[in-house]
Coordinates of C-alpha atoms and ligand atoms in Angstrom, one line a residue:
M12 CA 63.1 6.9 -55.3
H13 CA 63.3 4.3 -58.1
S14 CA 64.3 0.7 -57.8
I15 CA 67.4 -0.3 -59.8
A16 CA 67.5 -3.3 -62.1
S17 CA 69.9 -5.9 -60.8
H18 CA 71.5 -6.5 -64.1
W19 CA 72.3 -4.3 -67.1
L20 CA 73.2 -5.0 -70.7
N21 CA 75.3 -3.7 -73.6
Y22 CA 73.6 -2.2 -76.7
I23 CA 74.9 -3.5 -80.0
D24 CA 73.5 -3.1 -83.5
G25 CA 70.1 -2.0 -82.1
E26 CA 69.8 -4.8 -79.5
W27 CA 70.4 -5.1 -75.8
V28 CA 72.8 -8.0 -75.3
D29 CA 74.2 -9.9 -72.4
S30 CA 77.6 -11.5 -71.9
P31 CA 78.7 -14.6 -70.0
Q32 CA 80.9 -12.4 -67.8
H33 CA 79.7 -9.6 -65.5
L34 CA 81.2 -6.6 -63.8
V35 CA 79.9 -5.6 -60.3
V36 CA 79.0 -2.0 -59.8
N37 CA 79.2 -0.7 -56.2
N38 CA 77.5 2.2 -54.4
P39 CA 80.4 4.5 -53.3
G40 CA 78.3 5.9 -50.4
T41 CA 77.8 2.5 -48.8
A42 CA 80.6 0.4 -50.4
E43 CA 77.9 -2.2 -51.1
P44 CA 77.3 -3.9 -54.5
L45 CA 74.4 -2.2 -56.4
A46 CA 74.0 -4.2 -59.6
T47 CA 75.9 -6.1 -62.3
V48 CA 76.5 -5.1 -65.9
A49 CA 77.4 -7.4 -68.8
R50 CA 81.1 -7.3 -69.3
A51 CA 81.8 -6.9 -73.0
G52 CA 84.8 -8.8 -74.3
V53 CA 86.7 -8.5 -77.5
A54 CA 84.1 -10.4 -79.5
D55 CA 81.4 -7.9 -78.3
A56 CA 83.6 -5.0 -79.3
E57 CA 84.1 -6.5 -82.7
R58 CA 80.3 -6.9 -83.2
A59 CA 79.8 -3.3 -82.2
L60 CA 82.5 -2.1 -84.6
L61 CA 81.1 -4.1 -87.4
A62 CA 77.6 -2.7 -86.8
A63 CA 79.0 0.8 -86.7
R64 CA 81.1 0.3 -89.8
R65 CA 78.0 -1.1 -91.7
C66 CA 75.9 1.8 -90.6
A67 CA 78.6 4.4 -91.5
D68 CA 79.3 2.8 -94.9
S69 CA 75.7 2.5 -95.8
G70 CA 75.2 6.2 -95.6
A71 CA 72.1 5.6 -93.3
L72 CA 73.2 8.6 -91.2
S73 CA 75.3 10.6 -93.6
R74 CA 73.3 10.5 -96.9
V75 CA 69.9 11.4 -95.5
R76 CA 68.7 14.9 -95.7
P77 CA 70.3 16.8 -92.7
A78 CA 66.9 17.7 -91.5
Q79 CA 66.5 14.0 -90.6
R80 CA 69.4 14.2 -88.3
V81 CA 68.0 17.3 -86.7
S82 CA 64.8 15.4 -85.9
W83 CA 66.7 12.4 -84.6
L84 CA 68.7 14.6 -82.2
L85 CA 65.7 16.5 -81.0
R86 CA 63.8 13.2 -80.4
I87 CA 66.8 11.9 -78.4
A88 CA 66.8 15.1 -76.3
S89 CA 63.2 14.7 -75.5
E90 CA 63.6 11.0 -74.6
I91 CA 66.4 12.0 -72.3
R92 CA 64.3 14.5 -70.5
D93 CA 61.6 11.8 -70.1
L94 CA 64.1 9.4 -68.5
A95 CA 66.0 12.0 -66.5
N96 CA 64.5 11.4 -63.1
E97 CA 65.0 7.6 -63.3
G98 CA 68.5 8.1 -64.8
A99 CA 69.5 10.6 -62.1
W100 CA 68.6 8.1 -59.4
V101 CA 70.7 5.4 -61.0
L102 CA 73.6 7.7 -61.6
C103 CA 73.5 9.0 -58.0
Q104 CA 73.5 5.5 -56.6
E105 CA 76.3 4.1 -58.7
N106 CA 78.5 7.2 -58.7
G107 CA 78.0 8.7 -55.3
K108 CA 77.3 12.1 -56.7
S109 CA 74.4 14.2 -55.4
L110 CA 70.9 13.5 -56.9
A111 CA 70.6 17.2 -57.9
D112 CA 74.0 17.0 -59.8
A113 CA 73.0 13.7 -61.4
R114 CA 69.7 15.3 -62.6
D115 CA 71.8 18.2 -64.0
E116 CA 73.9 15.7 -65.9
F117 CA 70.8 14.4 -67.7
T118 CA 69.6 17.9 -68.4
E119 CA 73.0 18.8 -69.8
A120 CA 73.0 15.7 -71.9
A121 CA 69.6 16.7 -73.4
R122 CA 71.0 20.2 -74.0
Y123 CA 73.9 18.8 -76.0
F124 CA 71.5 17.0 -78.3
E125 CA 69.4 20.1 -78.7
Y126 CA 72.4 22.3 -79.3
Y127 CA 74.0 20.1 -82.0
A128 CA 70.5 19.4 -83.5
G129 CA 70.6 23.1 -84.3
M130 CA 73.8 22.7 -86.2
A131 CA 73.1 19.4 -88.0
D132 CA 71.6 21.1 -91.0
K133 CA 74.1 24.0 -91.0
I134 CA 77.4 22.2 -91.7
E135 CA 78.1 24.5 -94.6
G136 CA 81.2 24.5 -96.8
T137 CA 82.6 27.5 -98.5
S138 CA 83.1 28.4 -102.1
I139 CA 86.6 29.6 -102.9
P140 CA 87.3 32.0 -105.8
L141 CA 90.0 30.8 -108.2
G142 CA 89.2 33.1 -111.1
D143 CA 87.6 32.3 -114.5
G144 CA 87.8 28.7 -115.5
Y145 CA 87.4 27.2 -112.1
M146 CA 84.7 26.4 -109.6
D147 CA 86.0 25.4 -106.1
F148 CA 84.2 24.5 -102.9
T149 CA 84.7 22.6 -99.7
V150 CA 82.4 20.1 -98.1
Y151 CA 82.5 18.6 -94.6
D152 CA 82.1 14.8 -94.7
P153 CA 81.6 12.7 -91.6
I154 CA 84.7 10.9 -90.5
G155 CA 83.0 7.5 -90.3
V156 CA 83.2 5.4 -87.1
S157 CA 84.0 7.2 -83.9
A158 CA 85.2 5.3 -80.9
Q159 CA 84.4 7.2 -77.7
I160 CA 85.9 6.2 -74.3
V161 CA 84.2 7.8 -71.3
P162 CA 85.5 8.2 -67.7
W163 CA 83.4 7.7 -64.6
N164 CA 83.2 11.2 -63.1
F165 CA 80.5 12.7 -65.4
P166 CA 79.7 9.6 -67.5
V167 CA 76.3 10.8 -68.8
S168 CA 77.2 14.4 -69.8
I169 CA 80.6 13.5 -71.1
C170 CA 79.1 10.7 -73.2
A171 CA 76.5 13.2 -74.6
R172 CA 79.2 15.8 -75.2
S173 CA 80.9 13.7 -77.9
L174 CA 78.0 11.6 -79.1
A175 CA 75.7 14.5 -80.0
P176 CA 78.2 16.3 -82.4
A177 CA 79.3 13.0 -83.8
L178 CA 75.7 12.1 -84.8
A179 CA 74.9 15.6 -85.9
A180 CA 77.8 15.2 -88.5
G181 CA 76.6 11.8 -89.6
N182 CA 79.1 9.5 -87.9
A183 CA 78.3 6.1 -86.3
V184 CA 79.6 5.6 -82.8
V185 CA 80.9 2.8 -80.5
I186 CA 81.0 4.0 -76.9
K187 CA 82.9 2.3 -74.1
S188 CA 81.5 3.1 -70.7
P189 CA 83.6 3.2 -67.5
E190 CA 83.8 0.1 -65.4
L191 CA 83.0 2.0 -62.1
S192 CA 79.9 3.9 -63.3
P193 CA 78.3 2.4 -66.4
L194 CA 74.6 2.3 -65.5
G195 CA 73.5 6.0 -66.0
M196 CA 74.9 5.7 -69.5
C197 CA 72.7 2.7 -70.1
V198 CA 69.7 4.9 -69.3
L199 CA 71.1 7.5 -71.7
I200 CA 71.4 4.9 -74.4
R201 CA 67.9 3.7 -73.7
A202 CA 66.7 7.2 -74.6
I203 CA 68.7 7.0 -77.8
A204 CA 67.3 3.5 -78.6
N205 CA 63.8 5.0 -78.3
A206 CA 64.6 7.6 -80.9
G207 CA 64.5 5.4 -84.0
L208 CA 68.0 5.8 -85.4
P209 CA 69.3 3.2 -87.8
N210 CA 70.8 0.1 -86.2
G211 CA 74.5 0.4 -85.6
A212 CA 74.4 4.2 -85.3
V213 CA 75.1 4.1 -81.6
N214 CA 76.6 1.1 -79.8
L215 CA 77.4 0.9 -76.1
I216 CA 79.8 -1.6 -74.6
C217 CA 81.0 -1.9 -71.1
G218 CA 84.2 -3.8 -70.5
L219 CA 87.6 -3.4 -69.0
G220 CA 89.7 -0.6 -70.4
R221 CA 92.8 -2.7 -70.9
E222 CA 90.8 -5.3 -72.8
T223 CA 87.7 -3.9 -74.6
G224 CA 88.9 -0.3 -74.6
A225 CA 92.4 -1.3 -75.9
H226 CA 90.7 -3.4 -78.6
L227 CA 88.5 -0.6 -79.8
V228 CA 91.3 2.0 -80.1
S229 CA 93.6 -0.3 -82.0
S230 CA 91.0 -1.5 -84.5
A231 CA 91.3 -0.7 -88.2
K232 CA 87.5 -0.3 -88.3
V233 CA 87.8 2.9 -86.3
D234 CA 88.3 6.3 -88.1
Q235 CA 88.5 8.6 -85.0
I236 CA 89.0 8.3 -81.3
V237 CA 87.5 10.6 -78.6
F238 CA 89.0 9.9 -75.2
T239 CA 88.3 11.6 -71.9
G240 CA 90.3 10.2 -69.0
S241 CA 93.8 10.1 -67.5
V242 CA 97.0 11.2 -69.1
A243 CA 98.6 7.7 -68.9
T244 CA 95.6 6.0 -70.7
G245 CA 95.5 8.9 -73.2
Q246 CA 99.1 8.4 -74.1
S247 CA 98.6 4.7 -74.6
I248 CA 95.6 5.4 -76.8
L249 CA 97.6 7.9 -78.9
R250 CA 100.3 5.3 -79.5
A251 CA 97.6 2.8 -80.7
A252 CA 96.0 5.6 -82.9
A253 CA 99.4 6.2 -84.5
E254 CA 99.3 2.8 -86.1
H255 CA 96.4 3.8 -88.3
A256 CA 97.2 7.5 -88.3
I257 CA 93.6 8.4 -87.2
P258 CA 92.6 11.7 -85.6
C259 CA 92.0 11.9 -81.8
V260 CA 90.3 14.3 -79.4
M261 CA 92.1 14.0 -76.1
E262 CA 90.5 15.4 -73.0
L263 CA 92.9 14.6 -70.2
G264 CA 93.6 15.8 -66.7
G265 CA 94.4 19.1 -65.1
K266 CA 95.9 21.0 -62.2
S267 CA 94.1 24.2 -62.7
A268 CA 94.9 27.4 -60.8
A269 CA 92.7 30.4 -59.7
I270 CA 94.7 33.6 -59.2
V271 CA 93.2 35.7 -56.4
F272 CA 94.2 39.3 -56.2
A273 CA 93.7 41.4 -53.1
D274 CA 90.7 43.3 -54.7
A275 CA 88.8 40.1 -55.4
D276 CA 85.1 40.0 -54.4
R277 CA 85.1 37.6 -51.5
E278 CA 81.6 36.3 -52.0
Q279 CA 82.2 35.4 -55.6
L280 CA 85.5 33.8 -54.7
L281 CA 84.2 31.6 -51.9
A282 CA 81.2 30.5 -54.0
S283 CA 83.7 29.6 -56.7
V284 CA 86.0 27.7 -54.3
K285 CA 83.0 25.7 -53.0
G286 CA 82.0 24.7 -56.5
G287 CA 85.5 24.6 -57.9
I288 CA 87.0 22.0 -55.6
F289 CA 84.3 20.4 -53.5
F290 CA 81.6 19.9 -56.2
N291 CA 81.5 16.1 -57.2
A292 CA 84.0 15.6 -54.4
G293 CA 86.7 17.3 -56.4
Q294 CA 86.6 14.6 -59.1
V295 CA 86.4 17.1 -61.9
C296 CA 89.1 17.4 -64.6
S297 CA 88.8 21.2 -64.5
A298 CA 88.6 21.4 -60.7
M299 CA 90.1 24.5 -59.0
S300 CA 92.8 22.5 -57.4
R301 CA 95.3 25.4 -56.8
L302 CA 94.4 28.7 -55.3
L303 CA 97.1 31.3 -55.8
V304 CA 96.5 34.1 -53.3
Q305 CA 98.2 37.5 -53.1
R306 CA 100.3 37.6 -50.0
D307 CA 98.5 40.6 -48.3
I308 CA 95.3 38.5 -48.0
Y309 CA 96.8 35.0 -47.8
E310 CA 96.0 34.4 -44.1
E311 CA 92.5 35.7 -44.4
I312 CA 91.7 33.6 -47.4
V313 CA 93.2 30.5 -45.9
S314 CA 91.0 30.9 -42.8
D315 CA 87.9 31.6 -45.0
V316 CA 88.4 28.5 -47.1
V317 CA 89.1 26.4 -44.1
A318 CA 85.9 27.6 -42.5
L319 CA 84.1 26.8 -45.8
A320 CA 85.5 23.3 -45.9
E321 CA 84.7 22.6 -42.3
G322 CA 81.1 23.9 -42.8
L323 CA 80.3 21.6 -45.7
S324 CA 77.6 19.0 -45.1
V325 CA 78.7 15.5 -45.9
G326 CA 76.6 12.5 -46.8
L327 CA 75.0 10.3 -49.3
G328 CA 74.3 11.7 -52.8
Q329 CA 70.5 11.1 -52.4
D330 CA 70.4 13.6 -49.6
N331 CA 72.0 16.3 -51.7
P332 CA 74.9 17.3 -49.3
D333 CA 77.7 19.6 -50.2
L334 CA 80.3 16.8 -50.2
T335 CA 79.7 13.3 -51.5
P336 CA 81.8 10.2 -51.5
V337 CA 84.6 9.6 -54.0
I338 CA 84.1 6.8 -56.5
S339 CA 86.0 3.9 -55.0
A340 CA 88.2 2.6 -52.2
G341 CA 91.1 2.8 -54.7
Q342 CA 90.4 6.4 -55.5
L343 CA 90.2 7.2 -51.8
A344 CA 93.5 5.5 -51.1
G345 CA 95.2 7.4 -53.9
I346 CA 94.0 10.7 -52.6
E347 CA 95.2 9.9 -49.1
T348 CA 98.6 8.8 -50.4
L349 CA 99.0 12.2 -52.2
C350 CA 98.0 14.0 -49.0
R351 CA 100.6 12.1 -46.9
R352 CA 103.3 12.9 -49.5
A353 CA 102.3 16.6 -49.3
A354 CA 102.7 16.5 -45.5
D355 CA 106.1 14.8 -45.9
E356 CA 107.2 17.5 -48.3
G357 CA 106.3 20.3 -45.8
A358 CA 102.8 21.3 -46.8
V359 CA 100.4 21.8 -43.8
A360 CA 96.9 20.4 -43.8
A361 CA 95.0 23.4 -42.4
T362 CA 92.0 21.0 -42.4
G363 CA 91.4 17.4 -43.5
G364 CA 94.2 15.4 -45.1
E365 CA 92.6 12.0 -44.5
A366 CA 89.5 10.0 -45.0
F367 CA 86.5 10.0 -42.6
S368 CA 87.2 7.0 -40.5
D369 CA 83.6 6.8 -39.1
R370 CA 81.8 6.3 -42.5
S371 CA 81.3 3.0 -44.4
G372 CA 81.5 4.6 -47.9
H373 CA 84.5 6.2 -49.5
F374 CA 84.4 9.7 -47.9
M375 CA 87.4 12.0 -48.0
R376 CA 87.6 14.9 -45.6
P377 CA 87.5 18.2 -47.4
T378 CA 91.1 19.3 -47.3
V379 CA 93.0 22.5 -47.5
F380 CA 96.8 22.5 -47.7
R381 CA 98.6 25.7 -46.8
D382 CA 102.3 26.7 -47.0
V383 CA 102.4 24.9 -50.3
S384 CA 105.2 25.8 -52.6
P385 CA 104.7 25.5 -56.4
E386 CA 107.2 22.6 -57.0
M387 CA 105.7 20.3 -54.3
S388 CA 103.9 17.2 -55.7
I389 CA 100.6 18.4 -54.2
A390 CA 100.9 21.5 -56.4
Q391 CA 102.0 19.6 -59.5
Q392 CA 100.0 16.3 -59.6
E393 CA 96.3 15.9 -60.2
V394 CA 94.6 14.6 -57.0
F395 CA 91.1 14.2 -58.3
G396 CA 89.6 14.6 -54.9
P397 CA 88.3 17.4 -52.5
V398 CA 91.8 18.7 -51.9
L399 CA 92.8 22.4 -52.3
T400 CA 96.3 23.8 -52.2
V401 CA 96.7 27.4 -51.3
I402 CA 99.9 29.1 -52.6
P403 CA 101.0 32.7 -51.9
F404 CA 102.3 35.1 -54.5
D405 CA 103.5 38.7 -54.5
T406 CA 103.3 40.0 -58.1
E407 CA 101.1 39.4 -61.1
E408 CA 104.2 38.2 -63.0
E409 CA 104.9 35.6 -60.3
A410 CA 101.3 34.4 -60.2
I411 CA 101.2 33.8 -63.9
A412 CA 104.5 31.9 -63.7
I413 CA 103.1 29.7 -60.9
A414 CA 99.8 29.1 -62.7
N415 CA 101.6 28.1 -65.9
G416 CA 104.2 26.1 -64.1
T417 CA 102.7 22.6 -64.4
D418 CA 102.6 20.1 -67.3
F419 CA 98.9 20.7 -67.6
G420 CA 96.8 23.5 -69.1
L421 CA 93.1 22.7 -68.9
V422 CA 91.4 25.8 -67.4
A423 CA 92.5 28.7 -65.2
G424 CA 90.8 31.5 -63.3
V425 CA 91.4 35.2 -62.3
F426 CA 89.6 36.9 -59.4
T427 CA 90.0 40.7 -59.5
Q428 CA 87.9 43.8 -59.9
N429 CA 90.5 45.3 -62.2
I430 CA 89.5 44.6 -65.8
N431 CA 92.9 45.4 -67.2
R432 CA 94.6 42.9 -64.9
A433 CA 91.9 40.3 -65.8
M434 CA 92.5 40.8 -69.5
R435 CA 96.3 40.7 -69.1
C436 CA 96.1 37.5 -67.1
S437 CA 93.6 35.8 -69.3
R438 CA 95.9 36.4 -72.4
R439 CA 98.9 35.0 -70.6
L440 CA 97.5 32.0 -68.9
K441 CA 98.3 28.6 -70.5
A442 CA 94.9 27.0 -70.5
G443 CA 92.1 26.1 -72.9
Q444 CA 89.6 28.2 -71.0
V445 CA 90.0 31.1 -68.5
F446 CA 87.3 32.0 -66.0
V447 CA 87.1 35.5 -64.7
N448 CA 85.3 36.0 -61.3
E449 CA 83.4 32.7 -61.5
W450 CA 84.8 29.2 -61.8
Y451 CA 83.0 27.1 -64.4
A452 CA 81.5 30.3 -65.9
G453 CA 81.2 28.6 -69.3
G454 CA 78.6 26.2 -70.6
I455 CA 78.0 23.6 -73.3
E456 CA 78.2 26.5 -75.8
T457 CA 81.8 27.4 -75.0
P458 CA 84.7 25.4 -76.4
F459 CA 86.6 23.3 -73.8
G460 CA 89.8 21.4 -74.0
G461 CA 93.4 21.6 -72.9
V462 CA 97.0 22.4 -73.8
G463 CA 100.1 20.4 -72.7
L464 CA 99.3 17.2 -70.9
S465 CA 95.6 18.2 -70.6
G466 CA 95.2 17.1 -74.2
Y467 CA 94.1 18.6 -77.5
G468 CA 91.1 19.1 -79.6
R469 CA 88.0 20.9 -78.4
E470 CA 84.7 19.7 -77.1
K471 CA 81.5 21.8 -76.6
G472 CA 80.4 24.8 -78.6
Q473 CA 80.2 25.1 -82.4
E474 CA 83.9 24.5 -82.7
A475 CA 83.6 20.9 -81.4
L476 CA 81.5 19.9 -84.4
Y477 CA 84.6 20.3 -86.7
S478 CA 86.3 17.6 -84.7
Y479 CA 83.8 15.2 -86.2
V480 CA 84.1 16.0 -89.9
R481 CA 86.8 15.9 -92.6
T482 CA 87.2 18.8 -94.9
K483 CA 87.1 17.9 -98.6
N484 CA 87.9 20.4 -101.3
V485 CA 86.5 20.0 -104.8
A486 CA 88.4 21.9 -107.5
I487 CA 86.7 21.9 -110.9
R488 CA 88.1 23.1 -114.2
V489 CA 85.3 24.7 -116.1
A490 CA 85.9 24.6 -119.9
G491 CA 84.9 27.5 -122.1
E492 CA 85.3 30.4 -119.6
Ligands
NAD3 P1 91.1 6.3 -67.0 O1 92.1 6.8 -67.9 O2 91.5 5.3 -66.0 O3 89.8 5.7 -67.7 C1 89.1 6.4 -68.6 C2 88.4 5.4 -69.6 O4 89.5 4.8 -70.3 C3 87.7 4.3 -68.9 O5 86.5 4.0 -69.6 C4 88.6 3.1 -69.0 O6 88.0 1.8 -69.0 C5 89.3 3.3 -70.3 N1 90.6 2.7 -70.5 C6 91.5 2.4 -69.6 N2 92.6 1.8 -70.1 C7 92.4 1.8 -71.5 C8 93.2 1.4 -72.6 N3 94.4 0.9 -72.5 N4 92.6 1.6 -73.8 C9 91.4 2.1 -74.0 N5 90.6 2.5 -73.0 C10 91.1 2.4 -71.7 O7 90.5 7.6 -66.3 P2 89.4 7.7 -65.1 O8 90.1 7.3 -63.8 O9 88.2 7.0 -65.5 O10 89.1 9.3 -65.1 C11 89.8 10.2 -64.4 C12 90.7 11.0 -65.3 O11 90.0 11.5 -66.4 C13 91.3 12.1 -64.6 O12 92.7 12.2 -64.9 C14 90.6 13.3 -65.2 O13 91.2 14.5 -65.1 C15 90.3 12.9 -66.5 N6 89.1 13.6 -67.1 C16 89.2 14.5 -68.0 C17 88.1 15.3 -68.5 C18 88.3 16.3 -69.6 O14 87.3 16.6 -70.2 N7 89.5 16.8 -69.8 C19 86.9 15.0 -68.0 C20 86.7 14.0 -67.0 C21 87.9 13.3 -66.6

């Protein structure tokens, strides 16, 4: 167990800086205040942008030999591993998530830096044959200043997910941490501050989204925006980005479906349901929030998932239970509202449906809705809590239509022993990633992102690196050939 500093700072131009105003960070497990963080205002955002601009324009990151960026990224990864235990404790306390999952976030963050370190000296262009008299090639230039806005559900790993490829490609970055869970990211940035990058390469500000965040995304000093968060905020950021016609990566919400055929392996399925909807209290953009079950096995599966939900251990993150609190009182109230609406529309809560009334933190009962039809709001809207809807289907055709029948398209899953069916479904599912027989089967190596209201652009994997560069073609007329 570590003690937690009572006050935390922003990191701008290579220095930790305070601000006259503070934000209070609460512990979701106890609903008690945990610490304060300097609340960056518009002036702090401007300083961070200027520092990043100076760093990008000086070429301190982009004009060095790429092997230098490889060493910086590897050094960052090693510093993260050194701070992981302390960081995990901080993240667990401020976020409510289990200590083991918080530890995994730091490990994953280190992996992002190792992975993109491996690419930093391999961003190779191509030579394009144009016949005699010409030499033509492409180069990948960094974009410049990347503004990265991070949500509270996996702040450390999501921050690393965008920061590592941005640095690998030679960009300077200004990051805005989420108001509700900014402290673990401060530990992550401490690891980066220890790694000896040029000043201004990485800046962290914590402020209100509508103030500091909005300022960042509308600034002419920004060349690219990476946003992970809700659809409504993403849409407002896209409108701001349109003003300067800058590229964006948008990782938004989801209402992802798993299709379960009668031949599915039950053990694999139940392990996937447990991780898919109850991990991180369901506050996962790619959560398995809809379970589409072939009618022959519908009753059996409902009773299996109800037993699973009712058997989950519940408690404070530090004790590593199956189910942890949700992030805030507001989030809990929103989840309960959606559950009440589901009941009003005729869905039946086979278990749960409301908060735990006997706990002081923000604990939602693990919930399973049955008798859900695809058009109900509980089957269409993102809940972002431990709430599963179970929907019956008869044919493969019908299952695909239900799975594809929302405005989202982040991930999807198929559970079957029939490889042909799995292949057919994975081709037809409207999603950026399809899991077969294991939810979250991918990794940091596999491209991730959405279609529809789930956003666009890809993070993770080699493909993500190309979101952080601009292609330039050089076409040369060679005389005398
Ligand atoms: P949110 O949109 O409320 O906030 C996300 C971030 O945006 C925060 O840092 C916030 O301060 C900032 N922000 C708010 N208003 C802003 C504005 N006008 N301009 C600039 N920045 C602003 O989302 P949240 O509640 O923190 O996160 C939950 C949502 O994020 C869910 O919808 C979830 O699905 C989504 N999410 C998506 C992914 C993904 O990879 N696709 C991952 C995690 C979360």
